Coordinates of C-alpha atoms and ligand atoms in Angstrom, one line a residue:
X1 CA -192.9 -129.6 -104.6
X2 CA -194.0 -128.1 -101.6
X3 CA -191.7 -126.1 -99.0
X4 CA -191.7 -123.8 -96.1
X5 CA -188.9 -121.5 -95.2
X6 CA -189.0 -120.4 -91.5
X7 CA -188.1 -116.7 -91.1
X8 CA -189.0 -114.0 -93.1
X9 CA -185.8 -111.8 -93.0
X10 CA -184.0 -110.8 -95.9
X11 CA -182.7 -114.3 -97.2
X12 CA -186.0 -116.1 -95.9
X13 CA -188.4 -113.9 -98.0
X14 CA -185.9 -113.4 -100.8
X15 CA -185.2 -117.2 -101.2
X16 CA -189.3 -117.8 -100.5
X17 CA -190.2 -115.4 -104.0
X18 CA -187.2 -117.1 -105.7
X19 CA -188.6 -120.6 -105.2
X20 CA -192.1 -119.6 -105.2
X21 CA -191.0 -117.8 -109.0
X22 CA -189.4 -121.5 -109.8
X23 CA -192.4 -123.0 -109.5
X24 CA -193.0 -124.7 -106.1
X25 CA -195.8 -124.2 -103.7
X26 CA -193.9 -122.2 -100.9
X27 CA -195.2 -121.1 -97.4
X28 CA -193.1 -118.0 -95.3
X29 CA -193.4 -118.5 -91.8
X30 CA -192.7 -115.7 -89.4
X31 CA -193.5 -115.6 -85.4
X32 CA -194.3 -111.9 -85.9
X33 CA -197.5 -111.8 -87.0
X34 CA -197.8 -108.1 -87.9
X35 CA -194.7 -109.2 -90.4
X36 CA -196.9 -112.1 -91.6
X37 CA -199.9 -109.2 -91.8
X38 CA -198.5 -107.0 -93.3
X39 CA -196.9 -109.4 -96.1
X40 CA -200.1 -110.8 -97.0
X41 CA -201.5 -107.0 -97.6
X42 CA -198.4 -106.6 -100.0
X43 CA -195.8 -104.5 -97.4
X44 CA -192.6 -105.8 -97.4
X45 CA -190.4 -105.2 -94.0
X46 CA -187.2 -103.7 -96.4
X47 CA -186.4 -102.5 -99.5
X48 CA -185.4 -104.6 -102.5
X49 CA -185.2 -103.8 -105.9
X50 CA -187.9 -106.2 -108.0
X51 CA -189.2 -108.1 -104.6
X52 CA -192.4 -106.5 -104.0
X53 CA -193.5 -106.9 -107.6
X54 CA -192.1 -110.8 -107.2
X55 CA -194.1 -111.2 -104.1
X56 CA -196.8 -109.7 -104.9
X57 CA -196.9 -112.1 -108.7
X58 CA -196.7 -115.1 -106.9
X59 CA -199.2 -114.4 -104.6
X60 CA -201.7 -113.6 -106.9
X61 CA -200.9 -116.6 -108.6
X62 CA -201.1 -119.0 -105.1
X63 CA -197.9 -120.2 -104.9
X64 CA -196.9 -117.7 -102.2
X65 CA -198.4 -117.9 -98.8
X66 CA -197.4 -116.7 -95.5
X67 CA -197.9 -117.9 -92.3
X68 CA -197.2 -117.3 -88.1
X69 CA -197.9 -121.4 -87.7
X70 CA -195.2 -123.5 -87.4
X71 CA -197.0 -126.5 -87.5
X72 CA -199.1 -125.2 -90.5
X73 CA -195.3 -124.4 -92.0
X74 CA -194.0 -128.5 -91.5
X75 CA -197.3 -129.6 -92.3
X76 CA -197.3 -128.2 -95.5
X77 CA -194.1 -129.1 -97.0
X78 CA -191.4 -131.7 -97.7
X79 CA -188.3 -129.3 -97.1
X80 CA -188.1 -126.6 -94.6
X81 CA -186.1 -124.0 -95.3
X82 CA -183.9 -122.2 -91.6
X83 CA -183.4 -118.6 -92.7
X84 CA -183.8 -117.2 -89.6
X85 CA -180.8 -114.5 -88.2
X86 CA -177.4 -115.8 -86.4
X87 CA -176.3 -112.3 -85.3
X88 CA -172.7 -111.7 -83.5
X89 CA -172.1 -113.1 -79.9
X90 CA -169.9 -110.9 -77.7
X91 CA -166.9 -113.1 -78.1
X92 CA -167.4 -112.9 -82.2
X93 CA -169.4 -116.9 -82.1
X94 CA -172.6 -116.8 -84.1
X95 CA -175.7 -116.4 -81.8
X96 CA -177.5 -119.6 -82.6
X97 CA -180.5 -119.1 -80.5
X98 CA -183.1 -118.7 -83.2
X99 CA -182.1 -121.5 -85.3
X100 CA -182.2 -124.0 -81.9
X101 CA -185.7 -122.8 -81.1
X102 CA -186.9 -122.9 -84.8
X103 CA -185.0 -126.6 -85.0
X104 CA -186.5 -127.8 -82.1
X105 CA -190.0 -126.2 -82.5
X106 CA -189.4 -128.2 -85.9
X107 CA -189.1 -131.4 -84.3
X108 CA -192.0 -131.1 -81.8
X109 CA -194.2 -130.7 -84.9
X110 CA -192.8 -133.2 -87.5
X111 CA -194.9 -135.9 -88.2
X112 CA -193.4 -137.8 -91.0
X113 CA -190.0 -137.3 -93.4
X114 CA -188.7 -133.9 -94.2
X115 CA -185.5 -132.4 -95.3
X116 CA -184.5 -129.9 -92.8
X117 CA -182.0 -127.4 -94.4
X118 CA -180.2 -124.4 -93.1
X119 CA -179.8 -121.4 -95.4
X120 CA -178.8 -119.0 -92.5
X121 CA -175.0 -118.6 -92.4
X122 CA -173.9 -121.1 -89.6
X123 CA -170.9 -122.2 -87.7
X124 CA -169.6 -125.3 -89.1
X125 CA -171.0 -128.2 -87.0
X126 CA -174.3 -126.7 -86.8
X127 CA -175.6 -129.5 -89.1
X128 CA -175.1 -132.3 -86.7
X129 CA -176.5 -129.7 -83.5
X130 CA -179.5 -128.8 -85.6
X131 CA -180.1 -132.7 -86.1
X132 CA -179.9 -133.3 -82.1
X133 CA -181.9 -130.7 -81.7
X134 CA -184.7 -131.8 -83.7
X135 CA -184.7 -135.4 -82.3
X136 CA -184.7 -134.6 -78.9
X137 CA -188.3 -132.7 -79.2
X138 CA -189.5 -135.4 -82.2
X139 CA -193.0 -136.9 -80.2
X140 CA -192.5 -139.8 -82.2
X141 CA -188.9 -140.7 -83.6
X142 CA -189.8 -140.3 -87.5
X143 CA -187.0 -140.0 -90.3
X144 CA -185.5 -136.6 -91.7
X145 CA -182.7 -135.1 -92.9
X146 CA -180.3 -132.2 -92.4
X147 CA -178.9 -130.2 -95.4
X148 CA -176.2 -127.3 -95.6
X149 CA -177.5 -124.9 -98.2
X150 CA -176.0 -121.8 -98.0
X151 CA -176.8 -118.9 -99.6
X152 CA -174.7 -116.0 -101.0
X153 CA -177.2 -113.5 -102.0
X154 CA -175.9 -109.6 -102.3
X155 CA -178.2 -107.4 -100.7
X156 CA -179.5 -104.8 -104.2
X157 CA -179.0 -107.6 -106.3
X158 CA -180.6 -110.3 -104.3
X159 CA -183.0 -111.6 -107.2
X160 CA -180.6 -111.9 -110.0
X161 CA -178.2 -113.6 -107.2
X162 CA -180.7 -116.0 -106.1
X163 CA -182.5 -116.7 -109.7
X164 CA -179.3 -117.0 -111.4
X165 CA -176.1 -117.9 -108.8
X166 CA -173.2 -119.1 -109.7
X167 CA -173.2 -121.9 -107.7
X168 CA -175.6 -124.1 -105.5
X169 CA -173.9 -125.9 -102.3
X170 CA -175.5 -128.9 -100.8
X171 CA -174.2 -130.5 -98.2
X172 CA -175.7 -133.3 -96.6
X173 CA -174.8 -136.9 -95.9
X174 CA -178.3 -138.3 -97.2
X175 CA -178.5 -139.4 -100.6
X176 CA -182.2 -139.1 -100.5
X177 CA -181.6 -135.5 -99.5
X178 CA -179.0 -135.2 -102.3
X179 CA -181.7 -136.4 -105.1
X180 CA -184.4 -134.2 -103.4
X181 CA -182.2 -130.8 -103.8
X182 CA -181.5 -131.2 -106.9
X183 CA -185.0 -131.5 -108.0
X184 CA -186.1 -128.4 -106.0
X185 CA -182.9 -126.8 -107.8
X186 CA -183.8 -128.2 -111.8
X187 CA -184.8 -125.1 -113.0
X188 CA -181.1 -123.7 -112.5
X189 CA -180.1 -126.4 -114.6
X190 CA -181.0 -125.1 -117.7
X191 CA -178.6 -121.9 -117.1
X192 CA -176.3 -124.4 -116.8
X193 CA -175.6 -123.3 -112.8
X194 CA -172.8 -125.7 -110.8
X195 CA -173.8 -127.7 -108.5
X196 CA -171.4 -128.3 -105.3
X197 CA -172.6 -131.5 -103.4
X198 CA -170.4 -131.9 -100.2
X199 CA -170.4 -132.9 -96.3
X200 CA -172.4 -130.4 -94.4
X201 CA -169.2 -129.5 -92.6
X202 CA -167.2 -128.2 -96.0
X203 CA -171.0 -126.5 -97.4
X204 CA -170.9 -124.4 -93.8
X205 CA -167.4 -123.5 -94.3
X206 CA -167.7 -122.7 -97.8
X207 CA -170.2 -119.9 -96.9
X208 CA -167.6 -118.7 -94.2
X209 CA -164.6 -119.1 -96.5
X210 CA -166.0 -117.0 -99.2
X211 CA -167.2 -113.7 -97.7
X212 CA -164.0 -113.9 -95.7
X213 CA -161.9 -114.0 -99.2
X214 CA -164.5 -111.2 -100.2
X215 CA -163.8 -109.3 -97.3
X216 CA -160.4 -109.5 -97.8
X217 CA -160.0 -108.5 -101.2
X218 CA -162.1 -104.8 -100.0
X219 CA -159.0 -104.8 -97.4
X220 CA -156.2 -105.4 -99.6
X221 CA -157.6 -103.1 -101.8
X222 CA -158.2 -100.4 -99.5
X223 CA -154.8 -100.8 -98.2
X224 CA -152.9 -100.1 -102.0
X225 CA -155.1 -97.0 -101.7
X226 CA -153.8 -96.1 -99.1
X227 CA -150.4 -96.8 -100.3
X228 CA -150.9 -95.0 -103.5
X229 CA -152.3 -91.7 -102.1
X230 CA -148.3 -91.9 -100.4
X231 CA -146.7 -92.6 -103.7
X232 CA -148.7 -90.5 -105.9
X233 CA -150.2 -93.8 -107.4
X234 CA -154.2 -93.9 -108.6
X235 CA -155.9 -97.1 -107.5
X236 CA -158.2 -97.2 -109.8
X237 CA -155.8 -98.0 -112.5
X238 CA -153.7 -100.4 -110.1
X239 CA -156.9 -102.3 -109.4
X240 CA -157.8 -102.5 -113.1
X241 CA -154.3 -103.6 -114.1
X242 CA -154.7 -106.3 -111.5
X243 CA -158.3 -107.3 -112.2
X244 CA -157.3 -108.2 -116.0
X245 CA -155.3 -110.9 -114.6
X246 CA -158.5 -113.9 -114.6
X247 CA -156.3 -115.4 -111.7
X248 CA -157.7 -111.9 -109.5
X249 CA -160.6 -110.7 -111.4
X250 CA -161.5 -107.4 -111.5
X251 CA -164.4 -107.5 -108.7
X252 CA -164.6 -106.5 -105.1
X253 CA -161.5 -104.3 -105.8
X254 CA -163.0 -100.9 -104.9
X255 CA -161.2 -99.1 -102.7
X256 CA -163.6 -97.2 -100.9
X257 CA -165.0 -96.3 -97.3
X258 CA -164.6 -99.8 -95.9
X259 CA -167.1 -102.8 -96.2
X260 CA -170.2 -103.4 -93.9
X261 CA -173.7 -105.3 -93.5
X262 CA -174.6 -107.5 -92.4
X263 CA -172.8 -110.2 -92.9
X264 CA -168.9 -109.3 -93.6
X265 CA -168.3 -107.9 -89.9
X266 CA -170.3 -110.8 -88.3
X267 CA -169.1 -113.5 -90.7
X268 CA -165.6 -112.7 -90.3
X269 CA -165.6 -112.2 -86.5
X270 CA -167.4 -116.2 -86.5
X271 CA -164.3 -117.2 -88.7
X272 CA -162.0 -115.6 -86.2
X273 CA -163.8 -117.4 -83.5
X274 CA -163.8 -120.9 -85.3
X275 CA -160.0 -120.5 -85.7
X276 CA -159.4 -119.6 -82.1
X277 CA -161.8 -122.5 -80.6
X278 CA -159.9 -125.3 -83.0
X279 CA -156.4 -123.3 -82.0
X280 CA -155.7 -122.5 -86.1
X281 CA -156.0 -118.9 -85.9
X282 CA -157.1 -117.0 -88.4
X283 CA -154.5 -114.3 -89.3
X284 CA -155.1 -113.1 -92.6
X285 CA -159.0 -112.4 -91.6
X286 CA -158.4 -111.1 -88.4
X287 CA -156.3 -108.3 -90.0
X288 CA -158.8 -107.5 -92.9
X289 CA -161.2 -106.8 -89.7
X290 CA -158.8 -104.4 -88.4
X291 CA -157.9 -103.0 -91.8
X292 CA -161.9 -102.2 -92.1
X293 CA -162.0 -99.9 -89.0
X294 CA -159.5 -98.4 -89.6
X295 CA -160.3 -97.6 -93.0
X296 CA -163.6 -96.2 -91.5
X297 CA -161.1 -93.4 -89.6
X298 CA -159.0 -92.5 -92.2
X299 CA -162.4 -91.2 -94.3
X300 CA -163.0 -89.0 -90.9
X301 CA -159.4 -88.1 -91.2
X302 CA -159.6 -87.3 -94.7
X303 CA -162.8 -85.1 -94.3
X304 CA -161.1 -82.9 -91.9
X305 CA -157.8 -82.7 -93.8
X306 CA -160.5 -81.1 -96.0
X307 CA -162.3 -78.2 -93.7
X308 CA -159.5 -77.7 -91.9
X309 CA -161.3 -78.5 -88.4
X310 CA -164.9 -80.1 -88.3
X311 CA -166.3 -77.9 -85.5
X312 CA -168.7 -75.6 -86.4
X313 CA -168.4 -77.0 -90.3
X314 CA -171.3 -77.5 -92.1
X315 CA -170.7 -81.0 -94.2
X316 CA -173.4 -82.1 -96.8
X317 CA -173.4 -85.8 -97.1
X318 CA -175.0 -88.5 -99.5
X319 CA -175.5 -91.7 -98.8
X320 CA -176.2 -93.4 -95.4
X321 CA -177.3 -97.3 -96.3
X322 CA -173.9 -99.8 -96.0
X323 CA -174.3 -99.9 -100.2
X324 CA -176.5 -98.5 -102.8
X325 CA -179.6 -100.3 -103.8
X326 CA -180.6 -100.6 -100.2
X327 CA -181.8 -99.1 -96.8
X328 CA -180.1 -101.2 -94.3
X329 CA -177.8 -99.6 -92.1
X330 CA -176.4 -102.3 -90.6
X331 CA -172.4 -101.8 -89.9
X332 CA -172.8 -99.0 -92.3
X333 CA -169.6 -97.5 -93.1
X334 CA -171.2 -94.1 -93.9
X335 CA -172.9 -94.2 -90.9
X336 CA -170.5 -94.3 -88.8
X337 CA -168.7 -91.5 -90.4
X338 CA -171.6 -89.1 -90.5
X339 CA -171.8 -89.9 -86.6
X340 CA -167.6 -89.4 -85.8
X341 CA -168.2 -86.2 -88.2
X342 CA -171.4 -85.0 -85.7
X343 CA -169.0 -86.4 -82.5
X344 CA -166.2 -83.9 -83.6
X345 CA -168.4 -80.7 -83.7
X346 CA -169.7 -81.1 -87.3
X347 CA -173.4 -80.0 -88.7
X348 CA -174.1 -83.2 -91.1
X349 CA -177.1 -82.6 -94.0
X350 CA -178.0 -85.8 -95.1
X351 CA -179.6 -87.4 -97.9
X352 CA -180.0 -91.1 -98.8
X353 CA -182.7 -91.8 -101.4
X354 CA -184.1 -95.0 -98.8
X355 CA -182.4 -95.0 -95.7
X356 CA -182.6 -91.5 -94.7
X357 CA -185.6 -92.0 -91.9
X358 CA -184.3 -94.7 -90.0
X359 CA -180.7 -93.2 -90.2
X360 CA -181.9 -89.8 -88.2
X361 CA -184.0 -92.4 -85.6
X362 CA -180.5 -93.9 -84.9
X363 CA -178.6 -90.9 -84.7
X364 CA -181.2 -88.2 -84.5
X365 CA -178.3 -85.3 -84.8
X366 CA -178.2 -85.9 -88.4
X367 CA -180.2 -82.9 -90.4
X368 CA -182.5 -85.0 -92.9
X369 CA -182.2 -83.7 -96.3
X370 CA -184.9 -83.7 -99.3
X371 CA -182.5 -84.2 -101.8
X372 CA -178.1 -84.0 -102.6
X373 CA -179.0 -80.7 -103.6
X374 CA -180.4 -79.4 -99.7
X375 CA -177.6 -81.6 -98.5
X376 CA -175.1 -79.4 -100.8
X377 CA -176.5 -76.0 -99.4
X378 CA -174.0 -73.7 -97.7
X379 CA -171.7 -76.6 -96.8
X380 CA -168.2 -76.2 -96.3
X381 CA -168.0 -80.2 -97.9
X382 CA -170.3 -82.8 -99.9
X383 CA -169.3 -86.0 -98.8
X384 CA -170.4 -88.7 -101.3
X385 CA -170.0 -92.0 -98.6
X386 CA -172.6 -94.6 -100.5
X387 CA -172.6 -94.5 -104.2
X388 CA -176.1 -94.6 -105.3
X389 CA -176.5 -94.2 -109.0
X390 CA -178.6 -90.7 -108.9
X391 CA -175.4 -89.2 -107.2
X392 CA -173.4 -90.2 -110.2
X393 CA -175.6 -88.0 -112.0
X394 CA -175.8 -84.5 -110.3
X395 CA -175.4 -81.1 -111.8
X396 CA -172.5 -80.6 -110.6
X397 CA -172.7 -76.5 -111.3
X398 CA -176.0 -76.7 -109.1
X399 CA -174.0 -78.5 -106.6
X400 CA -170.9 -76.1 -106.8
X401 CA -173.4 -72.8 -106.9
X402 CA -175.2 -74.0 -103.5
X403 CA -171.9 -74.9 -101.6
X404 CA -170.0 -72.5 -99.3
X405 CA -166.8 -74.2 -100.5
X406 CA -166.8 -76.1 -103.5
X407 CA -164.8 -79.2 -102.0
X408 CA -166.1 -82.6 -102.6
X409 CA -164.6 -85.7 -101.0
X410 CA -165.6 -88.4 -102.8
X411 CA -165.4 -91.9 -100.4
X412 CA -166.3 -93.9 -103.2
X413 CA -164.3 -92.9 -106.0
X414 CA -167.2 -91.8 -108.6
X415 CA -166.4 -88.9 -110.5
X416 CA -163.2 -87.9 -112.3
X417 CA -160.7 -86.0 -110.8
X418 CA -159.1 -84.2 -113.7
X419 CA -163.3 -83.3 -114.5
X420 CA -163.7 -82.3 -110.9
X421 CA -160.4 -80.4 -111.4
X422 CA -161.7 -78.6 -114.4
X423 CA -164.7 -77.6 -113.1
X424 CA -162.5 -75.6 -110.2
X425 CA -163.9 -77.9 -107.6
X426 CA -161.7 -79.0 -104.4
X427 CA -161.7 -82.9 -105.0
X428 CA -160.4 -85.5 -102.7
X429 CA -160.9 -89.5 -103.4
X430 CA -159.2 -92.6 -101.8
X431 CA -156.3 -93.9 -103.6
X432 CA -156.3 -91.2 -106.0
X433 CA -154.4 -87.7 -106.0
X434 CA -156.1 -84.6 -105.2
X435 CA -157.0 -82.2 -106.9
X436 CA -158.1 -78.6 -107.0
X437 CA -157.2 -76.2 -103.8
X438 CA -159.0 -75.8 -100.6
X439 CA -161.0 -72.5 -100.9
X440 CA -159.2 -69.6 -99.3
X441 CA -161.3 -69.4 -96.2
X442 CA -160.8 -72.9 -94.9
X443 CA -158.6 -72.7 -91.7
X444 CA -155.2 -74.7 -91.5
X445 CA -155.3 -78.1 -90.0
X446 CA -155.7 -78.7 -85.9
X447 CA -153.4 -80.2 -84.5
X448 CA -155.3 -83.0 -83.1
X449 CA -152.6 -86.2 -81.9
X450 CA -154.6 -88.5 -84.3
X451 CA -154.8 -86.1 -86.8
X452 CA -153.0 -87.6 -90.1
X453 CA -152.1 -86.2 -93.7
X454 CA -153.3 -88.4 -96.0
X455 CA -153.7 -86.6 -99.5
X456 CA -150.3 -85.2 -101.1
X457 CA -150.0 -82.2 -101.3
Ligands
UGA501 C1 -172.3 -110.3 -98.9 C2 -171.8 -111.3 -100.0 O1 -171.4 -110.5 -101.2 C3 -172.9 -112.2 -100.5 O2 -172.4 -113.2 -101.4 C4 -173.4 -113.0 -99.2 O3 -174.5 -113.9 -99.6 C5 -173.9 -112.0 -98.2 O4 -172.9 -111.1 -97.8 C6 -174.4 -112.8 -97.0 O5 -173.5 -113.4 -96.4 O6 -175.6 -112.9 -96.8 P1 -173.9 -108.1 -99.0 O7 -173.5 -108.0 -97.5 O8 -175.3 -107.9 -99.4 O9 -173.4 -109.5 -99.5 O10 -173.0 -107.0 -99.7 P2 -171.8 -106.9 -100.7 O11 -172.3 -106.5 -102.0 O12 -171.0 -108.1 -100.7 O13 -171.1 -105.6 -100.1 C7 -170.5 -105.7 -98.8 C8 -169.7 -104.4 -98.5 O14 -168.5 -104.4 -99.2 C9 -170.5 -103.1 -98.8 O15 -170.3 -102.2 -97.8 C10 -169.8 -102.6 -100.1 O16 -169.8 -101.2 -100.2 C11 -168.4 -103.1 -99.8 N1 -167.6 -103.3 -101.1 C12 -167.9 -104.2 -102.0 C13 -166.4 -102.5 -101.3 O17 -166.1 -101.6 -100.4 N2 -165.7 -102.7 -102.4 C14 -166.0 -103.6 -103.3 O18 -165.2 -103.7 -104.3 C15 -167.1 -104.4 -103.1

C-alpha cells in the first residue's frame, strides 16, 4: 500500500520508518526543504536511538522517500498520514494552525479517494474540523475519509513503541476506512497487538485521557516522596509495594524531578481546556500540573539545603534532555533547574551526553562540560537531574577525588544510599532519607522566605 505522512517531526518521521519497515511504499513530506535535503543525504533533524539506521535501510531499499510536494505526497498514496505539531495556545487549547493548512492544502490537491488520518495529538472534534476543512478547498467534490489514529510513542524508545504497541486506536465512522487500517496495520497482527476501533471523538480523547493518567501517576508519586522524606519513609520501596498490585502496576512510578516534553505539559493544559470549554472541569489534572512545578522547585530547594547557599557555589550537573535516550529539551525539568540554580548565583558545569549544545544556546550561562567527570571538578555538588545510563556507571572514587565536597543530590533516585553512605559521600535523593553529612565547610542555610527543609535531619 502506498502512503504519505505530512510532517517530518518526531512522530511523522518515526511512524514514516515504522511503516516504511512494515512493508509499504511511504513518502515524508516536509515544507522545509533543507529538512527534506538533508533527510535524503541520511541526517536526521534529532536523535533517536535505531532511526537513522531504519531510515537509512529503507531508503536503500526504495520504500522510503521524502518529499517538499504536497501534491506529489496525495498523489502518491491512498492514506495520508497528519503528523504535523499542535503546540500549546496561550489559554492551554492546542494550536491547530498546521493541521488546518496541511488539511486544507490536502483538499486543494485531492483528486480521487483517500483516507485522511490524524496522528498528531488533537482536540476532540478535530475529526469533523479537519473533514470541513478539506471539502471546502476540494476543486472537485471527490470522496474521502477522516480517521483518528493516535499515536503513543515514547520519545528513546520510539521504535519498539511504534513496531510493537500495545494497542492501535482507530476511530473513524467509515467502514471502508475501518477495513483499510487494518490492512495497513496486519503486520501487528501476528504479535497479537489489540485493536481499538471507535468514533473519532473517543480515539481523540483516548490519546488525551492517557498521558493525562500518565501524568498523574509521576504526580502522585512525586507527592508520596514528598511525604516520605517527612515521615522517614523510602519511596522506592512504597512504589514497589504498590506496583505489585496488577490493579497499579509498577510503571510511571518514579518519583523524580518532575515530568516534561513535549507532550505531558501541552497535553494536559488541552485537557484542562477541553474541561473548562464543555464546563466539566478537570480537577484531578489540573492539580498534577501544579504538582509538576512545583516539584521542579523543591529539586532547587533541595540543592541548596545542600551547599548551604547557591551563590558563588560551584554545582556539577548531569543531564540536561527532559529524559535519557534523547536531546530534546523541551519542558525539560533539568533545564529549568540548572537555569533557577544559575538565577540564584550558582556556577552550573554541565554535561549531557546529546543535548549539551543546544542546552548552552538556550541558556548560554551554563559551563559545557566534556564529560560527568569535568562536570564533577571542584564542585561543591554533582547534581544527577536526567538519568542516562553511563551516569549509572561512574567511578564514583574519580567522582569523589575531583569534587570540592563530596555531596551528590541525586534527582532521579539512581544509586544506593547506604552505598553512597559507605563510600563517605553526602547523598540526598527524593523520597528517600539522607545520608552522609554535609562536609564541614558548607555554610548553614540562608534564610531565604521560600527557603524549605526538605531532607530529615
Ligand atoms: C509520552 C507518552 O509516554 C507517550 O505514550 C506519548 O505517545 C507521548 O508522550 C506523546 O504524546 O507523544 P514522552 O513524552 O516521549 O512520551 O516521554 P515519557 O517517557 O512518557 O516521559 C515523560 C516524562 O515523565 C519524562 O520527563 C520522564 O522523566 C518523566 N517520568 C516518567 C517520571 O518522572 N517518572 C516516571 O515514572 C516516568
Amino acid at each position: 500500500m502506498n502512503i504519505s505522512i505530512i510532517g517530518t517531526g518526531y512522530v511523522g518521521l518515526v511512524t514514516g520508518a515504522c511503516f516504511a519497515e512494515f512493508g509499504m511504499t511511504v513518502t515524508c513530506m516536509d515544507t522545509n526543504p533543507q529538512r527534506i535535503h538533508q533527510l535524503r543525504e541520511g541526517i536526521l533533524p534529532f536523535y533517536e536511538p535505531g532511526l537513522l539506521e531504519l531510515v537509512k535501510k529503507n531508503v536503500q531499499e526504495h520504500r522510503l522517500h521524502f518529499t517538499a510536494s504536497l501534491q506529489e505526497a496525495v498523489d502518491h498514496a491512498l492514506v495520508i498520514f497528519i503528523a504535523v505539531g499542535t503546540p500549546s495556545s496561550e489559554d492551554g487549547s492546542a494550536d491547530l494552525s498546521a493541521v488546518e493548512h496541511v488539511a486544507k492544502g490536502i483538499g486543494a490537491c485531492m483528486n480521487g479517494y483517500k483516507v485522511i488520518v490524524t496522528k498528531s495529538t488533537v482536540p476532540v472534534g478535530t475529526a469533523t474540523r479537519v473533514r470541513e476543512w478539506i471539502q471546502a478547498e476540494q476543486p472537485m467534490a471527490s470522496r474521502f475519509d477522516v480517521v483518528s489514529n493516535p499515536e503513543f510513542l515514547r520519545e528513546g524508545s520510539a521504535l519498539e513503541d511504534c513496531l510493537r504497541p500495545n494497542r492501535v486506536v482507530i476511530g473513524t465512522d467509515s467502514p471502508q476506512a475501518i477495513a483499510i487500517m487494518k490492512d495497513l496495520y496486519r503486520p501487528l497482527y501476528l504479535i497479537e497487538t489489540p485493536i481499538v476501533i471507535t468514533t473519532p471523538q473517543t480515539a481523540e480523547l483516548i490519546k488525551y485521557a492517557s498521558n493525562a493518567f500518565l501524568a498523574t501517576k509521576i504526580s502522585f508519586i512525586n507527592e508520596i516522596a514528598n511525604l516520605c522524606e517527612a515521615v522517614q519513609a523510602d519511596v522506592q520501596i512504597v512504589s514497589k509495594g504498590m506496583g505489585l498490585d496488577n490493579r497499579i502496576g509498577s510503571k510511571f512510578l518514579h518519583a523524580g524531578a518532575g515530568f516534561g516534553g513535549s507532550c505531558f505539559g501541552k497535553d494536559t493544559a488541552a485537557l484542562i481546556y477541553l474541561g473548562e470549554i464543555v464546563n466539566c472541569p478537570m480537577h484531578i489534572t489540573r492539580a498534577t500540573t501544579q504538582t509538576n512545578d512545583r516539584q521542579k522547585q523543591r529539586m532547587v530547594e533541595k540543592i541548596q539545603l545542600a551547599v548551604g547557599s547557591l551563590s558563588g557555589k560551584t554545582i556539577g550537573f548531569l543531564g540536561l534532555s527532559f529524559k535519557p535516550n534523547t536531546n530534546d529539551l523541551r519542558d525539560s525539568p533539568a533545564l529549568e533547574i540548572a537555569a533557577a540554580l544559575l538565577a540564584k548565583g550558582a556556577t552550573v558545569q554541565a554535561y549531557d551526553p546529546e543535548a549539551l549544545d543546544e542546552a548552552c544556546l538556550s541558556i548560554p550561562g551554563i559551563h559545557p562540560c566534556e564529560d560527568a567527570y569535568q562536570a564533577a571538578e571542584g564542585a561543591d555538588a554533582l547534581v544527577l537531574a536526567t538519568e542516562w545510563n553511563q551516569f549509572r556507571h561512574l567511578d564514583l572514587r574519580k567522582i569523589q577525588s575531583l569534587m570540592q565536597n563530596p555531596t551528590v543530590v541525586d534527582l532521579r533516585n539512581v544509586y544506593e544510599p547506604l552505598t553512597m553512605q559507605n563510600m563517605g559521600f553526602h547523598y540526598i535523593s527524593v523520597g528517600r532519607p539522607t545520608v552522609g553529612h554535609p562536609s564541614a565547610s558548607v555554610s548553614t542555610p540562608s534564610s531565604s522566605p521560600e527557603f524549605i527543609e526538605l531532607t530529615p535531619s
